[in-house]
mmCIF file of C-alpha atoms in Angstrom:
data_model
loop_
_atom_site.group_PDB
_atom_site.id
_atom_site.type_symbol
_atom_site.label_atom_id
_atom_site.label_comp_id
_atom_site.label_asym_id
_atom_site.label_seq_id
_atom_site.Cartn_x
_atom_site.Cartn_y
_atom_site.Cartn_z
ATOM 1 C CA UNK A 1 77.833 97.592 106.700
ATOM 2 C CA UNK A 2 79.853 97.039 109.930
ATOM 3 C CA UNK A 3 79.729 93.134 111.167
ATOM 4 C CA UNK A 4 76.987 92.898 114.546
ATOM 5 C CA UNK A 5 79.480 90.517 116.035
ATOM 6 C CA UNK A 6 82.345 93.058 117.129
ATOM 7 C CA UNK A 7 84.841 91.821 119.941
ATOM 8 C CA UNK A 8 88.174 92.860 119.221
ATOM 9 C CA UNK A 9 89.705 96.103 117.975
ATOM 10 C CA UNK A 10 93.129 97.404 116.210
ATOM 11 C CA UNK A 11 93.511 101.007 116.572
ATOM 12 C CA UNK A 12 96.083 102.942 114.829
ATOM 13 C CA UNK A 13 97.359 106.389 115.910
ATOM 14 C CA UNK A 14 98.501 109.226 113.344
ATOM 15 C CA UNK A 15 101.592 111.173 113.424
ATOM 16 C CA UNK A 16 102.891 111.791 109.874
ATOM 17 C CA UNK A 17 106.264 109.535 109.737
ATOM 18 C CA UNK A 18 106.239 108.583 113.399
ATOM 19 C CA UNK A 19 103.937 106.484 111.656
ATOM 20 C CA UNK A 20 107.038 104.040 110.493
ATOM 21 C CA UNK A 21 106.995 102.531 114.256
ATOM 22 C CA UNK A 22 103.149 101.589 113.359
ATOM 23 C CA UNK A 23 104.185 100.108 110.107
ATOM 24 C CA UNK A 24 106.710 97.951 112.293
ATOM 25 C CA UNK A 25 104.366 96.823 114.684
ATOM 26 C CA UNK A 26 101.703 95.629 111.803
ATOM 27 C CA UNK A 27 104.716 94.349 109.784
ATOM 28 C CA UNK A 28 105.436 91.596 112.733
ATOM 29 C CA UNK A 29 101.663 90.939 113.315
ATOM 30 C CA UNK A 30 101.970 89.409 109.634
ATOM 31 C CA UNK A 31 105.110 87.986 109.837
ATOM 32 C CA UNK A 32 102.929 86.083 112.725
ATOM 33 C CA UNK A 33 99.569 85.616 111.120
ATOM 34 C CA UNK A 34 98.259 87.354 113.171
ATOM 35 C CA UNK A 35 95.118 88.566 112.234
ATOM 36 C CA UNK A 36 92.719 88.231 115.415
ATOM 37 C CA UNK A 37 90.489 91.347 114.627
ATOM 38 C CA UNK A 38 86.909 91.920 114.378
ATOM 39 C CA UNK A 39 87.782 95.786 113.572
ATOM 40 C CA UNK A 40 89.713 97.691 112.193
ATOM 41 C CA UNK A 41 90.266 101.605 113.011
ATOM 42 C CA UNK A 42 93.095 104.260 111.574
ATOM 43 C CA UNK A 43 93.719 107.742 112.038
ATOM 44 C CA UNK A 44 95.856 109.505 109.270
ATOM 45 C CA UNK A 45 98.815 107.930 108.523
ATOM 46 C CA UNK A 46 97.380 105.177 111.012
ATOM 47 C CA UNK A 47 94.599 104.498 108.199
ATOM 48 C CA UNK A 48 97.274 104.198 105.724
ATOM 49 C CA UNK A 49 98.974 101.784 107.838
ATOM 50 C CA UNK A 50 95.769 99.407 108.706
ATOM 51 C CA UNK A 51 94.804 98.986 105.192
ATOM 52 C CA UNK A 52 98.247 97.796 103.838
ATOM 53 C CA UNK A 53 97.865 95.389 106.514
ATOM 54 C CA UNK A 54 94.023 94.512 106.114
ATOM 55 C CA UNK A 55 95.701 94.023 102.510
ATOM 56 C CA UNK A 56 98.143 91.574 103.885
ATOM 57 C CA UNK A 57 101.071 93.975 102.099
ATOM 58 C CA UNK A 58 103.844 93.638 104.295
ATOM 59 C CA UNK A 59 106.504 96.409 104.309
ATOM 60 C CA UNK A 60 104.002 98.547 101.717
ATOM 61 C CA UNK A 61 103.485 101.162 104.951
ATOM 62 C CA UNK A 62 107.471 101.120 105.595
ATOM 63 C CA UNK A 63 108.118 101.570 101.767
ATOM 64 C CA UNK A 64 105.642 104.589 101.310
ATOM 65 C CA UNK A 65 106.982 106.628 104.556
ATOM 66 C CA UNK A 66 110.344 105.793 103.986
ATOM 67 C CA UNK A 67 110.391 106.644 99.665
ATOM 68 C CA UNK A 68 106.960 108.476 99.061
ATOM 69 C CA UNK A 69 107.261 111.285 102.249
ATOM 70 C CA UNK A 70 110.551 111.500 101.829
ATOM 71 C CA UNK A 71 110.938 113.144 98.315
ATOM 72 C CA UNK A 72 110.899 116.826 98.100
ATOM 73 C CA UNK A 73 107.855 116.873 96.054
ATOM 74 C CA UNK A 74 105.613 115.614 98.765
ATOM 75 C CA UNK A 75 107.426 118.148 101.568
ATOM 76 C CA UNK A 76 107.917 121.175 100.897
ATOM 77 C CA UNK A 77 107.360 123.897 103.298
ATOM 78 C CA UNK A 78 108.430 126.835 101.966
ATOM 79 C CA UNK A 79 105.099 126.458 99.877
ATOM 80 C CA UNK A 80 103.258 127.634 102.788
ATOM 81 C CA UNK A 81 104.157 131.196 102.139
ATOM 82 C CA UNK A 82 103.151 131.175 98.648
ATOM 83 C CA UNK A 83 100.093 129.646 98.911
ATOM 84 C CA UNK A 84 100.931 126.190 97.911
ATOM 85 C CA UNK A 85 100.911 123.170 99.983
ATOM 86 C CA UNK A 86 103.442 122.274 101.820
ATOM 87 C CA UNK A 87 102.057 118.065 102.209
ATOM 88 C CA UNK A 88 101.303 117.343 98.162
ATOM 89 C CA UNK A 89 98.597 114.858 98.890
ATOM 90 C CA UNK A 90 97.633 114.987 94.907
ATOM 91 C CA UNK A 91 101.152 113.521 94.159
ATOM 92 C CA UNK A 92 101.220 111.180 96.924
ATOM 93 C CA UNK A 93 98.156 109.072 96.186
ATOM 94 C CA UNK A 94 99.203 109.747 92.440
ATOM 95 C CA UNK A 95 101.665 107.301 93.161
ATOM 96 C CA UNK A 96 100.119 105.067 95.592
ATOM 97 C CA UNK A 97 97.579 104.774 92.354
ATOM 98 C CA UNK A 98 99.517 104.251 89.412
ATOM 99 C CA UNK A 99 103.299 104.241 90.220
ATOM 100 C CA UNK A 100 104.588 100.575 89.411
ATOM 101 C CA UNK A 101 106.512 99.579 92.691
ATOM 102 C CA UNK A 102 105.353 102.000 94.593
ATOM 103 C CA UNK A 103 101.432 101.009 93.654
ATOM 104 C CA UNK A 104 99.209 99.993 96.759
ATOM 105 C CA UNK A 105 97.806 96.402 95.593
ATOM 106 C CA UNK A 106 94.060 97.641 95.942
ATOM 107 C CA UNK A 107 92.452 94.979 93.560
ATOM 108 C CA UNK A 108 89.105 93.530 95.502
ATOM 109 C CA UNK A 109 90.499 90.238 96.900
ATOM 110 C CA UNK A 110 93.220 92.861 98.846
ATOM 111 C CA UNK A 111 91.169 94.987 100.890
ATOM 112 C CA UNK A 112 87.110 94.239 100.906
ATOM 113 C CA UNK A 113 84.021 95.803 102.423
ATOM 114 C CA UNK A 114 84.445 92.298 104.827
ATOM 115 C CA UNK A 115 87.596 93.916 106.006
ATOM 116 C CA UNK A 116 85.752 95.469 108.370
ATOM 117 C CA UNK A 117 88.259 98.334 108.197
ATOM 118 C CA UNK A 118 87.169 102.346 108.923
ATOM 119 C CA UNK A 119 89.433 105.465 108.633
ATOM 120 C CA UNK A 120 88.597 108.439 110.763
ATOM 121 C CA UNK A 121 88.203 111.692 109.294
ATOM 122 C CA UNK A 122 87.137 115.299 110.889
ATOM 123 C CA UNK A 123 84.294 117.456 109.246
ATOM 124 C CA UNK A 124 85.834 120.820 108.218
ATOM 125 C CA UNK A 125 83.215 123.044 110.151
ATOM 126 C CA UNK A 126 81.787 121.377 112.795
ATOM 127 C CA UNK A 127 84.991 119.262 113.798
ATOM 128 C CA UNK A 128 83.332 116.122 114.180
ATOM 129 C CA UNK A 129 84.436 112.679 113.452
ATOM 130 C CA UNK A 130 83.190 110.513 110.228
ATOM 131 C CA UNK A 131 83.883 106.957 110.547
ATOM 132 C CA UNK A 132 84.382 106.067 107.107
ATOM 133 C CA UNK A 133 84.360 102.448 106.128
ATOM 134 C CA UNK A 134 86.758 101.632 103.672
ATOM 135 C CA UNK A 135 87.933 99.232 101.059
ATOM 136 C CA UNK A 136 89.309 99.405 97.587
ATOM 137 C CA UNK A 137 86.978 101.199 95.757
ATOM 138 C CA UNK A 138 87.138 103.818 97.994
ATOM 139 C CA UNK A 139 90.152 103.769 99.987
ATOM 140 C CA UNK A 140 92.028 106.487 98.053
ATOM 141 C CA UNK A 141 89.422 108.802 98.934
ATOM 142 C CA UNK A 142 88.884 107.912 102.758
ATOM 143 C CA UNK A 143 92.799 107.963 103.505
ATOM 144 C CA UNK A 144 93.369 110.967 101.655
ATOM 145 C CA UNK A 145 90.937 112.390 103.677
ATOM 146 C CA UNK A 146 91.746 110.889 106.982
ATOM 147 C CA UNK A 147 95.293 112.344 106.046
ATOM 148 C CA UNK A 148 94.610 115.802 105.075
ATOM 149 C CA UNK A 149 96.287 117.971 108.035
ATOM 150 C CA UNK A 150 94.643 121.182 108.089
ATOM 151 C CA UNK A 151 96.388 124.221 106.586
ATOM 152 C CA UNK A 152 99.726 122.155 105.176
ATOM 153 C CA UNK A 153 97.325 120.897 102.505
ATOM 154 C CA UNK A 154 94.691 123.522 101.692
ATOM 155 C CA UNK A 155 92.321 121.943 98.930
ATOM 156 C CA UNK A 156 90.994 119.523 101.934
ATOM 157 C CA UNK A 157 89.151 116.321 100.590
ATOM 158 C CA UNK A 158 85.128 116.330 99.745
ATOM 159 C CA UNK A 159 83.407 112.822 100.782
ATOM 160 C CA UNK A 160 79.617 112.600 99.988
ATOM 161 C CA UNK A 161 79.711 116.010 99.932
ATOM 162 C CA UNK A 162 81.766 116.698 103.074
ATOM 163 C CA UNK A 163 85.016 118.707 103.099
ATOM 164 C CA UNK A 164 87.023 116.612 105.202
ATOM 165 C CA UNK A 165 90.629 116.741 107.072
ATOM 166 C CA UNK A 166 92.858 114.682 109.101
ATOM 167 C CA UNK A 167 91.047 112.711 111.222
ATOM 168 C CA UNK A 168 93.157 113.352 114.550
ATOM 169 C CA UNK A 169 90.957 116.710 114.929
ATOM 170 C CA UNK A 170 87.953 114.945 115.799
ATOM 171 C CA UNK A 171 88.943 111.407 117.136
ATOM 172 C CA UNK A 172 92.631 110.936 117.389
ATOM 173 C CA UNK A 173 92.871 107.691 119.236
ATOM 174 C CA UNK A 174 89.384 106.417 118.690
ATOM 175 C CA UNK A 175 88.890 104.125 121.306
ATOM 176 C CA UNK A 176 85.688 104.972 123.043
ATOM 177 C CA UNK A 177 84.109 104.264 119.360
ATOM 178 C CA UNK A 178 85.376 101.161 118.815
ATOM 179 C CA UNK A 179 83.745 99.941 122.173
ATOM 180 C CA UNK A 180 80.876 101.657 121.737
ATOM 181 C CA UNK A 181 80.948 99.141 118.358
ATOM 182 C CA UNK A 182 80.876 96.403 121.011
ATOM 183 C CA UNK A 183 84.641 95.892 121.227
ATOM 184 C CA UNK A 184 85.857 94.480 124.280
ATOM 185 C CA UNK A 185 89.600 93.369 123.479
ATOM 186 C CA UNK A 186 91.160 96.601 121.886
ATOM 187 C CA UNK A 187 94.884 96.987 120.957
ATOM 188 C CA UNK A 188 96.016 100.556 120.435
ATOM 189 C CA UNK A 189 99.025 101.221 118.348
ATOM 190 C CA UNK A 190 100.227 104.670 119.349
ATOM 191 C CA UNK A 191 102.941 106.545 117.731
ATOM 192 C CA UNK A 192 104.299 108.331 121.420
ATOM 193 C CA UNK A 193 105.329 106.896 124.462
ATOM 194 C CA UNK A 194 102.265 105.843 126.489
ATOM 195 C CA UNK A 195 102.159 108.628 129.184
ATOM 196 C CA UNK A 196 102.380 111.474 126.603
ATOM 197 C CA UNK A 197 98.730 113.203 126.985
ATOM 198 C CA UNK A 198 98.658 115.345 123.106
ATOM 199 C CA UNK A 199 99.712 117.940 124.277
ATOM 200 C CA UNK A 200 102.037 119.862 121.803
ATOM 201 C CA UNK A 201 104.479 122.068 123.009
ATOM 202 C CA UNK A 202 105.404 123.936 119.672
ATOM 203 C CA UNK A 203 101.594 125.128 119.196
ATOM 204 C CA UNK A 204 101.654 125.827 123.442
ATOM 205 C CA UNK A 205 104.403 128.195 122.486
ATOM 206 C CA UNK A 206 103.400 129.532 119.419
ATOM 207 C CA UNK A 207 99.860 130.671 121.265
ATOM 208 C CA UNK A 208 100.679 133.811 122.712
ATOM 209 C CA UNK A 209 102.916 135.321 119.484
ATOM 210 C CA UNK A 210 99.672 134.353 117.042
ATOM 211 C CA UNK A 211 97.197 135.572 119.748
ATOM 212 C CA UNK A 212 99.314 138.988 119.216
ATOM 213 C CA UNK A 213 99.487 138.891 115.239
ATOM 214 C CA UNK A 214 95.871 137.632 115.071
ATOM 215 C CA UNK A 215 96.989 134.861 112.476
ATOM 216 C CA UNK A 216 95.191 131.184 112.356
ATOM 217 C CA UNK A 217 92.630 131.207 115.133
ATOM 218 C CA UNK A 218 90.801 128.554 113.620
ATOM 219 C CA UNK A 219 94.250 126.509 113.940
ATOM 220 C CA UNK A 220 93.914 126.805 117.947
ATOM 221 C CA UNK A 221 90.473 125.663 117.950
ATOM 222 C CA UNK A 222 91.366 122.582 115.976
ATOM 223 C CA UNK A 223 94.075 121.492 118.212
ATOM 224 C CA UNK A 224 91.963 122.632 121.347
ATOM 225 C CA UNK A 225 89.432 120.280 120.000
ATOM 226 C CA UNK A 226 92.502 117.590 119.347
ATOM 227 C CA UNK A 227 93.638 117.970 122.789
ATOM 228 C CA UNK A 228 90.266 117.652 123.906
ATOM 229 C CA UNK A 229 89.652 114.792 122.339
ATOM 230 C CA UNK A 230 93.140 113.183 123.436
ATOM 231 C CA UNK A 231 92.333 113.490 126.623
ATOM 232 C CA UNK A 232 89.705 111.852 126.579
ATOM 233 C CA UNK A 233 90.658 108.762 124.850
ATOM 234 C CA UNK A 234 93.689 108.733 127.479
ATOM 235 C CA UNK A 235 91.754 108.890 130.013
ATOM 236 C CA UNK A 236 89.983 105.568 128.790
ATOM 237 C CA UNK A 237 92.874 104.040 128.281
ATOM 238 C CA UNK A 238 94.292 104.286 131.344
ATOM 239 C CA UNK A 239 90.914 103.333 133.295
ATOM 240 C CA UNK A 240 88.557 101.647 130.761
ATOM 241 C CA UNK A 241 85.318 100.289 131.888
ATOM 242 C CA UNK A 242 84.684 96.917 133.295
ATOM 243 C CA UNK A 243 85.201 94.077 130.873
ATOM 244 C CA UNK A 244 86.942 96.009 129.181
ATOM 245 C CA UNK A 245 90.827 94.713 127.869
ATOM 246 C CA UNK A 246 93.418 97.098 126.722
ATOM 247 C CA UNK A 247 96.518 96.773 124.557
ATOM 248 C CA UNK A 248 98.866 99.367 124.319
ATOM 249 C CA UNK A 249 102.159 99.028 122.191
ATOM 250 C CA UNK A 250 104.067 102.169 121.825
ATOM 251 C CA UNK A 251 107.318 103.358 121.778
ATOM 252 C CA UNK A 252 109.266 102.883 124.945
ATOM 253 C CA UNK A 253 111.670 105.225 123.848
ATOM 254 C CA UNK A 254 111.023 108.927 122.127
ATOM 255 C CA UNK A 255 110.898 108.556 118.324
ATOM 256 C CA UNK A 256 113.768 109.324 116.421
ATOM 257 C CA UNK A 257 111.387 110.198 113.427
ATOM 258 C CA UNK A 258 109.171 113.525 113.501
ATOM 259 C CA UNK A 259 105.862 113.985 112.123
ATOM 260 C CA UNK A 260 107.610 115.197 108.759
ATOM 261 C CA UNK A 261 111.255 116.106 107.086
ATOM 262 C CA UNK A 262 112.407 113.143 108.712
ATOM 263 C CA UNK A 263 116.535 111.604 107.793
ATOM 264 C CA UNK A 264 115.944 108.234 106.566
ATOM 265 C CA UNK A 265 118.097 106.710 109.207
ATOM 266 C CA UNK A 266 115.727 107.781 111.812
ATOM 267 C CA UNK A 267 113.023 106.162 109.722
ATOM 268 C CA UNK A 268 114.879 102.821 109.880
ATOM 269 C CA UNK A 269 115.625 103.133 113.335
ATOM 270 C CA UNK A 270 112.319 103.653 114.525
ATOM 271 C CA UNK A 271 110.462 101.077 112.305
ATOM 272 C CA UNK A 272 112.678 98.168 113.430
ATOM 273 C CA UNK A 273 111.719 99.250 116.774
ATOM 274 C CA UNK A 274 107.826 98.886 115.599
ATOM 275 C CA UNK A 275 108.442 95.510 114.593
ATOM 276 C CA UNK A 276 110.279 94.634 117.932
ATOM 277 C CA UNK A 277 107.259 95.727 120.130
ATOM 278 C CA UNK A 278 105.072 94.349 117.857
ATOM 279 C CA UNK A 279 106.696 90.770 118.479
ATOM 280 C CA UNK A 280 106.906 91.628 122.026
ATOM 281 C CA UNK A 281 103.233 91.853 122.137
ATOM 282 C CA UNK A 282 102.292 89.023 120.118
ATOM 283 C CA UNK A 283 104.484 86.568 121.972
ATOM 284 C CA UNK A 284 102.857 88.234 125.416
ATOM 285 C CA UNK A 285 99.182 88.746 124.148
ATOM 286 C CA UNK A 286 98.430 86.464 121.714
ATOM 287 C CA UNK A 287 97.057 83.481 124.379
ATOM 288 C CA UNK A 288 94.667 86.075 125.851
ATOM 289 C CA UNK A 289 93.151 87.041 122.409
ATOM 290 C CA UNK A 290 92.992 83.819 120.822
ATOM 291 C CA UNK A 291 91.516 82.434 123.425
ATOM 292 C CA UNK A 292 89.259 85.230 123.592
ATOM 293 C CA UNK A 293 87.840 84.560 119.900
ATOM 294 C CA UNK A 294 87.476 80.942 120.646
ATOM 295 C CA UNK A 295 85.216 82.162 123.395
ATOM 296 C CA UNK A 296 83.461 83.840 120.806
ATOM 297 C CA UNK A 297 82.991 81.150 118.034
ATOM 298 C CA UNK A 298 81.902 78.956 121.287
ATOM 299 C CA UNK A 299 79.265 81.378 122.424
ATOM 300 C CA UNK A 300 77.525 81.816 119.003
ATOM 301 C CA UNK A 301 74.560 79.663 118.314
#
């Protein structure tokens, strides 16, 4: 059950392993202690990222983009044309399971039901966001299905008896939620440079050649839906409503990494620039929202 007493929010973008600038910017929040968060929200690889810090396991989210998506097993895309899979979720939380350095440290005093932590996933069918709250009993399940990007890994995840994909069909940047959870104070980790609306020029391209082969409509109406949805949560970014305080750390640059069959150079680059923002922040932010929380604890009888 989610805590009544929400003020503050961390919200993590997806973006495959653009995701290494996220695990940069989380990395320096615990390098500073600095864990000022009521709730916690993440979006595909964002999820991933959110609960290896609710787990206080610095560098886990660097070390799983940076070994785990980078083997060939996990990305393969040639499997797309014979049926396979070309993102091997299976193996990938295999290892996040039961591999011994690679293992996610998911024992209960890691990640609880108090972490107040929820990963966003899309309903199949109707496209709609589940907010699922997650800890270690459950957090293979909810991350695997936050992370499931439609039609690169077929088998898509069932959840209390809901097929499920990536959760950045139905609420990419789930912002409006999170206030509408009483947050007031939200930080928003994106994994693009601030101004960039979701639009995505590859699939803007590709429109007109699969409108003429009749391949994949359901793939336009899931990024329609996407883009919808991006919009939207842009648009209360950029004017949020009264009382209302946002955070935005993203890139200031265009990430090196892409969303996946990313060089591990790139990787390195663009997670040491995750770590410098998320400094940058701290240092800048970090009187606002403390004193924020003490206004809190003050106000409660």
């Amino acid at each position: 059950m989610m805590a009544t007493d929400i003020r503050s929010a961390i919200i993590a973008e997806g973006g495959g392993q653009k995701g290494i600038f996220t695990a940069g910017v989380l990395d320096a929040f615990l390098e500073q202690k600095f864990y000022p968060f009521d709730l916690k929200v993440g979006v595909s690889a964002g999820a991933q990222n959110i609960a290896a810090y609710c787990a206080r396991a610095h560098q886990y989210g660097q070390q799983a983009i940076e070994v785990l998506t980078t083997e060939q097993q996990f990305f393969r895309p040639a499997r797309f044309f014979t049926g396979g899979n070309v993102i091997d979720l299976d193996w990938y939380f295999h290892q996040v399971e039961h591999h011994q350095k690679l293992r996610f440290p998911t024992q209960p005093r890691n990640l609880t039901p108090n972490s107040n932590f929820y990963a966003v996933a899309s309903h199949y069918q109707s496209f709609e966001p589940h907010y699922l709250h997650t800890w270690h009993d459950n957090m293979v399940a909810h991350l695997k299905a936050s992370s499931a990007i439609p039609f690169l890994y077929r088998p898509m995840v069932n959840v209390d008896a809901n097929i499920m994909v990536d959760g950045g069909v139905a609420d990419p940047i789930p912002v409006r939620w999170a206030h509408q959870q009483g947050a007031t104070h939200i930080w928003v980790i994106r994994t693009v440079e601030a101004h960039i609306d979701g639009k995505m020029q590859v699939m803007e391209r590709l429109k007109p050649i699969m409108r003429r082969i009749k391949q994949s409509p359901r793939v336009f109406d899931m990024y329609h839906h996407h883009q919808n949805r991006y919009a939207e949560a842009v648009d209360f970014l950029n004017a949020p409503p009264v009382g209302v305080n946002i955070v935005q750390i993203a890139p200031t640059r265009p990430l090196k990494s892409m969303v996946l069959g990313s060089s591990l150079e790139a990787l390195k680059d663009d997670y040491q620039h995750g770590v410098e923002q998320g400094l940058q922040a701290v240092h800048q932010y970090r009187a606002v929202i403390e004193q924020a929380m003490l206004n809190k604890v003050v106000a409660e009888p």
